[in-house]
PDB file of C-alpha atoms in Angstrom:
ATOM      1  CA  MET A   1      47.416 120.151 -69.590  1.00 73.00           C
ATOM      2  CA  PRO A   2      43.867 119.674 -72.463  1.00 74.00           C
ATOM      3  CA  ALA A   3      40.508 120.420 -69.915  1.00 85.00           C
ATOM      4  CA  SER A   4      39.979 116.336 -71.790  1.00 88.00           C
ATOM      5  CA  SER A   5      42.718 115.375 -69.746  1.00 93.00           C
ATOM      6  CA  ASP A   6      41.256 117.311 -66.273  1.00 94.00           C
ATOM      7  CA  LEU A   7      37.891 116.559 -66.579  1.00 95.00           C
ATOM      8  CA  LEU A   8      39.741 112.260 -67.281  1.00 97.00           C
ATOM      9  CA  ILE A   9      41.452 112.010 -64.674  1.00 97.00           C
ATOM     10  CA  ASP A  10      38.824 113.409 -62.409  1.00 97.00           C
ATOM     11  CA  GLY A  11      36.854 110.826 -63.379  1.00 97.00           C
ATOM     12  CA  PHE A  12      39.035 107.857 -63.192  1.00 98.00           C
ATOM     13  CA  GLY A  13      39.858 108.823 -59.598  1.00 98.00           C
ATOM     14  CA  ARG A  14      35.748 108.806 -58.944  1.00 98.00           C
ATOM     15  CA  ILE A  15      35.976 105.131 -59.895  1.00 98.00           C
ATOM     16  CA  ARG A  16      38.875 104.776 -57.650  1.00 98.00           C
ATOM     17  CA  GLU A  17      37.563 105.964 -54.867  1.00 98.00           C
ATOM     18  CA  VAL A  18      34.817 103.760 -55.472  1.00 98.00           C
ATOM     19  CA  VAL A  19      36.485 101.070 -55.867  1.00 98.00           C
ATOM     20  CA  HIS A  20      38.126 100.877 -52.325  1.00 98.00           C
ATOM     21  CA  GLU A  21      34.837 102.081 -50.493  1.00 98.00           C
ATOM     22  CA  ALA A  22      33.257  98.557 -51.896  1.00 98.00           C
ATOM     23  CA  VAL A  23      36.937  96.573 -51.310  1.00 98.00           C
ATOM     24  CA  ASP A  24      38.247  97.677 -48.578  1.00 97.00           C
ATOM     25  CA  GLY A  25      38.323  96.189 -44.851  1.00 97.00           C
ATOM     26  CA  LEU A  26      36.568  93.052 -46.817  1.00 97.00           C
ATOM     27  CA  GLY A  27      38.013  89.487 -46.321  1.00 97.00           C
ATOM     28  CA  PRO A  28      38.531  87.132 -49.854  1.00 97.00           C
ATOM     29  CA  GLU A  29      35.451  85.177 -49.048  1.00 96.00           C
ATOM     30  CA  GLU A  30      32.987  87.809 -48.114  1.00 97.00           C
ATOM     31  CA  LEU A  31      34.645  90.605 -51.783  1.00 98.00           C
ATOM     32  CA  ALA A  32      33.707  86.548 -53.796  1.00 97.00           C
ATOM     33  CA  THR A  33      29.744  86.150 -52.040  1.00 97.00           C
ATOM     34  CA  ARG A  34      27.060  86.455 -54.692  1.00 97.00           C
ATOM     35  CA  LEU A  35      23.902  87.530 -53.649  1.00 96.00           C
ATOM     36  CA  ASP A  36      22.751  84.605 -55.902  1.00 96.00           C
ATOM     37  CA  ASP A  37      23.572  81.716 -58.392  1.00 93.00           C
ATOM     38  CA  ASP A  38      24.392  84.035 -60.698  1.00 95.00           C
ATOM     39  CA  ALA A  39      25.305  86.772 -59.975  1.00 97.00           C
ATOM     40  CA  ASN A  40      28.596  88.766 -59.914  1.00 98.00           C
ATOM     41  CA  SER A  41      30.399  89.107 -56.490  1.00 98.00           C
ATOM     42  CA  ILE A  42      32.264  92.136 -55.700  1.00 98.00           C
ATOM     43  CA  THR A  43      35.956  90.371 -56.443  1.00 98.00           C
ATOM     44  CA  TRP A  44      34.526  89.897 -59.979  1.00 98.00           C
ATOM     45  CA  LEU A  45      33.519  93.587 -61.059  1.00 98.00           C
ATOM     46  CA  VAL A  46      35.906  95.144 -59.513  1.00 98.00           C
ATOM     47  CA  TRP A  47      38.941  92.867 -61.988  1.00 98.00           C
ATOM     48  CA  HIS A  48      36.420  93.213 -64.403  1.00 98.00           C
ATOM     49  CA  LEU A  49      36.738  97.444 -64.235  1.00 98.00           C
ATOM     50  CA  THR A  50      40.257  96.943 -63.363  1.00 98.00           C
ATOM     51  CA  ARG A  51      41.138  94.502 -66.208  1.00 98.00           C
ATOM     52  CA  VAL A  52      38.827  96.901 -68.714  1.00 98.00           C
ATOM     53  CA  GLN A  53      40.541 100.086 -67.788  1.00 98.00           C
ATOM     54  CA  ASP A  54      44.221  98.580 -67.695  1.00 98.00           C
ATOM     55  CA  ASP A  55      43.974  96.755 -71.826  1.00 98.00           C
ATOM     56  CA  HIS A  56      41.831  99.456 -73.627  1.00 97.00           C
ATOM     57  CA  VAL A  57      44.314 102.670 -71.795  1.00 98.00           C
ATOM     58  CA  ALA A  58      47.043  99.751 -72.949  1.00 98.00           C
ATOM     59  CA  ASP A  59      45.767  99.677 -76.447  1.00 96.00           C
ATOM     60  CA  ALA A  60      45.654 103.140 -77.007  1.00 96.00           C
ATOM     61  CA  ALA A  61      48.119 104.018 -75.859  1.00 97.00           C
ATOM     62  CA  GLY A  62      50.840 100.763 -77.628  1.00 96.00           C
ATOM     63  CA  SER A  63      51.555  99.791 -73.960  1.00 97.00           C
ATOM     64  CA  GLU A  64      52.108  96.294 -72.671  1.00 98.00           C
ATOM     65  CA  GLN A  65      48.996  95.675 -69.781  1.00 98.00           C
ATOM     66  CA  VAL A  66      49.887  96.753 -66.620  1.00 98.00           C
ATOM     67  CA  TRP A  67      48.589  92.870 -65.970  1.00 98.00           C
ATOM     68  CA  THR A  68      51.573  91.146 -67.553  1.00 97.00           C
ATOM     69  CA  ALA A  69      54.372  93.357 -67.083  1.00 98.00           C
ATOM     70  CA  ASP A  70      53.893  94.207 -63.935  1.00 97.00           C
ATOM     71  CA  GLY A  71      53.546  90.418 -62.747  1.00 97.00           C
ATOM     72  CA  TRP A  72      49.554  91.306 -62.151  1.00 98.00           C
ATOM     73  CA  SER A  73      47.954  87.476 -64.001  1.00 97.00           C
ATOM     74  CA  ASP A  74      50.908  85.407 -61.774  1.00 96.00           C
ATOM     75  CA  ARG A  75      49.624  87.135 -58.871  1.00 97.00           C
ATOM     76  CA  PHE A  76      45.770  86.900 -59.230  1.00 97.00           C
ATOM     77  CA  GLU A  77      46.234  83.392 -59.984  1.00 95.00           C
ATOM     78  CA  LEU A  78      42.840  83.229 -62.088  1.00 96.00           C
ATOM     79  CA  PRO A  79      41.903  79.826 -64.063  1.00 95.00           C
ATOM     80  CA  PHE A  80      41.969  82.222 -67.831  1.00 96.00           C
ATOM     81  CA  GLU A  81      44.513  82.776 -70.486  1.00 95.00           C
ATOM     82  CA  PRO A  82      46.484  86.240 -68.978  1.00 94.00           C
ATOM     83  CA  ALA A  83      45.090  88.314 -72.397  1.00 95.00           C
ATOM     84  CA  ALA A  84      41.503  87.699 -70.175  1.00 96.00           C
ATOM     85  CA  THR A  85      39.475  90.661 -69.073  1.00 97.00           C
ATOM     86  CA  GLY A  86      35.697  89.007 -68.314  1.00 95.00           C
ATOM     87  CA  TYR A  87      34.086  90.276 -70.802  1.00 95.00           C
ATOM     88  CA  GLY A  88      31.686  87.144 -72.246  1.00 93.00           C
ATOM     89  CA  HIS A  89      32.816  85.343 -69.017  1.00 96.00           C
ATOM     90  CA  SER A  90      29.786  82.850 -67.858  1.00 96.00           C
ATOM     91  CA  SER A  91      28.647  82.054 -64.012  1.00 96.00           C
ATOM     92  CA  ARG A  92      31.089  79.244 -63.776  1.00 96.00           C
ATOM     93  CA  ASP A  93      33.760  81.889 -64.891  1.00 97.00           C
ATOM     94  CA  VAL A  94      33.178  84.514 -62.541  1.00 97.00           C
ATOM     95  CA  GLY A  95      33.095  82.218 -59.480  1.00 95.00           C
ATOM     96  CA  ALA A  96      36.557  80.772 -60.535  1.00 95.00           C
ATOM     97  CA  VAL A  97      37.226  84.264 -59.912  1.00 95.00           C
ATOM     98  CA  SER A  98      37.511  83.847 -55.551  1.00 93.00           C
ATOM     99  CA  GLY A  99      40.718  84.082 -52.862  1.00 95.00           C
ATOM    100  CA  VAL A 100      41.640  87.327 -54.189  1.00 97.00           C
ATOM    101  CA  SER A 101      41.953  89.684 -50.966  1.00 98.00           C
ATOM    102  CA  ALA A 102      40.932  93.573 -50.820  1.00 98.00           C
ATOM    103  CA  ASP A 103      45.240  94.070 -51.352  1.00 98.00           C
ATOM    104  CA  LEU A 104      45.440  92.299 -54.246  1.00 98.00           C
ATOM    105  CA  LEU A 105      42.238  93.489 -55.740  1.00 98.00           C
ATOM    106  CA  THR A 106      42.976  97.771 -54.641  1.00 98.00           C
ATOM    107  CA  GLY A 107      46.053  97.775 -55.187  1.00 98.00           C
ATOM    108  CA  TYR A 108      45.922  96.557 -59.348  1.00 98.00           C
ATOM    109  CA  HIS A 109      43.768  98.708 -59.196  1.00 98.00           C
ATOM    110  CA  GLU A 110      45.817 100.986 -57.773  1.00 98.00           C
ATOM    111  CA  ALA A 111      48.779 100.784 -60.825  1.00 98.00           C
ATOM    112  CA  VAL A 112      46.479 100.726 -63.759  1.00 98.00           C
ATOM    113  CA  HIS A 113      44.866 104.055 -62.266  1.00 98.00           C
ATOM    114  CA  ASP A 114      48.639 105.838 -61.786  1.00 98.00           C
ATOM    115  CA  ARG A 115      49.221 104.160 -65.287  1.00 98.00           C
ATOM    116  CA  THR A 116      45.828 105.292 -66.256  1.00 98.00           C
ATOM    117  CA  VAL A 117      46.680 109.200 -65.020  1.00 98.00           C
ATOM    118  CA  ALA A 118      50.022 109.159 -66.481  1.00 98.00           C
ATOM    119  CA  TYR A 119      49.089 108.443 -70.428  1.00 98.00           C
ATOM    120  CA  LEU A 120      45.513 111.305 -69.596  1.00 97.00           C
ATOM    121  CA  ARG A 121      48.660 113.499 -68.535  1.00 97.00           C
ATOM    122  CA  THR A 122      50.293 113.121 -72.094  1.00 96.00           C
ATOM    123  CA  LEU A 123      47.520 113.921 -74.854  1.00 96.00           C
ATOM    124  CA  GLY A 124      46.713 117.106 -75.781  1.00 94.00           C
ATOM    125  CA  ASP A 125      43.303 118.102 -77.722  1.00 92.00           C
ATOM    126  CA  ASP A 126      44.460 116.618 -81.141  1.00 93.00           C
ATOM    127  CA  ASP A 127      45.371 112.969 -79.898  1.00 96.00           C
ATOM    128  CA  PHE A 128      41.557 113.072 -78.692  1.00 96.00           C
ATOM    129  CA  GLU A 129      40.005 112.702 -81.861  1.00 95.00           C
ATOM    130  CA  ARG A 130      42.576 109.597 -83.114  1.00 96.00           C
ATOM    131  CA  VAL A 131      41.064 106.416 -84.502  1.00 96.00           C
ATOM    132  CA  VAL A 132      42.061 103.820 -82.128  1.00 95.00           C
ATOM    133  CA  ASP A 133      39.286 101.227 -83.872  1.00 93.00           C
ATOM    134  CA  ASP A 134      38.121 101.353 -86.627  1.00 93.00           C
ATOM    135  CA  ALA A 135      36.519  97.500 -87.117  1.00 94.00           C
ATOM    136  CA  TRP A 136      33.084  99.951 -86.126  1.00 93.00           C
ATOM    137  CA  THR A 137      31.512 102.101 -87.646  1.00 94.00           C
ATOM    138  CA  PRO A 138      31.605 105.183 -87.331  1.00 95.00           C
ATOM    139  CA  ALA A 139      35.559 104.316 -86.699  1.00 95.00           C
ATOM    140  CA  VAL A 140      36.054 104.758 -82.221  1.00 96.00           C
ATOM    141  CA  THR A 141      38.055 108.118 -81.704  1.00 97.00           C
ATOM    142  CA  LEU A 142      40.100 108.281 -78.214  1.00 97.00           C
ATOM    143  CA  ARG A 143      37.688 109.537 -77.037  1.00 96.00           C
ATOM    144  CA  VAL A 144      35.091 108.170 -77.414  1.00 96.00           C
ATOM    145  CA  ARG A 145      36.980 104.316 -75.951  1.00 97.00           C
ATOM    146  CA  LEU A 146      38.854 106.250 -72.681  1.00 98.00           C
ATOM    147  CA  VAL A 147      34.892 107.684 -71.971  1.00 97.00           C
ATOM    148  CA  SER A 148      33.423 103.966 -72.818  1.00 97.00           C
ATOM    149  CA  VAL A 149      35.931 103.036 -70.228  1.00 98.00           C
ATOM    150  CA  LEU A 150      34.835 104.770 -67.330  1.00 97.00           C
ATOM    151  CA  SER A 151      31.453 104.668 -67.721  1.00 97.00           C
ATOM    152  CA  ASP A 152      31.427 101.248 -67.954  1.00 97.00           C
ATOM    153  CA  ASP A 153      34.196 101.118 -65.054  1.00 98.00           C
ATOM    154  CA  LEU A 154      31.514 103.458 -63.112  1.00 97.00           C
ATOM    155  CA  GLN A 155      28.356 100.917 -63.871  1.00 98.00           C
ATOM    156  CA  HIS A 156      30.145  98.217 -62.724  1.00 98.00           C
ATOM    157  CA  ALA A 157      31.976  99.516 -58.839  1.00 98.00           C
ATOM    158  CA  GLY A 158      28.087 101.215 -58.474  1.00 98.00           C
ATOM    159  CA  GLN A 159      27.308  97.372 -58.802  1.00 98.00           C
ATOM    160  CA  ALA A 160      30.836  95.946 -56.221  1.00 98.00           C
ATOM    161  CA  ALA A 161      29.316  98.727 -54.023  1.00 98.00           C
ATOM    162  CA  PHE A 162      25.421  97.924 -54.173  1.00 98.00           C
ATOM    163  CA  ILE A 163      26.960  93.941 -52.708  1.00 98.00           C
ATOM    164  CA  ARG A 164      28.935  96.184 -50.377  1.00 98.00           C
ATOM    165  CA  GLY A 165      25.961  97.100 -48.717  1.00 97.00           C
ATOM    166  CA  ALA A 166      23.956  94.324 -49.141  1.00 97.00           C
ATOM    167  CA  LEU A 167      26.471  92.312 -47.325  1.00 95.00           C
ATOM    168  CA  GLU A 168      26.830  94.440 -44.685  1.00 94.00           C
ATOM    169  CA  ARG A 169      22.766  94.700 -43.724  1.00 91.00           C
ATOM    170  CA  ARG A 170      22.750  90.879 -42.856  1.00 85.00           C
TER     171      ARG A 170
END
């Protein structure tokens, strides 16, 4: 397996660790807490970062998203179309992502993490230069897309961890 795949697997594993640290042991009400009226909640952040990872990795792999393929969309019972990832969500939309258990959040994240790692293990060095989105200039390669997802997910996981810390200090 190329070093690039190893590095990405390590990075996505770190996201997984932070997600668990932010979520485990909290109830649905705590997970849905917003530090102010327009802030994101832990629930929304973890759902969103997982949805983005699922969406982008499935697209790159040419497979159906875990969200729909494995019935997670039905289990979450959110008031959005199944294709929603949280991108462009309003404050009202963020508030609609509530009533979700820690087990449901981490279960979905685990399923997406497992699919991501399995996909990364199939890649060779040449695969990372494949164009996956030519709507941008320059065109987006698989390497750029995966690093973008990793970066975005780490930021959102850190935000969720921050919120948990704030809740614990209350």
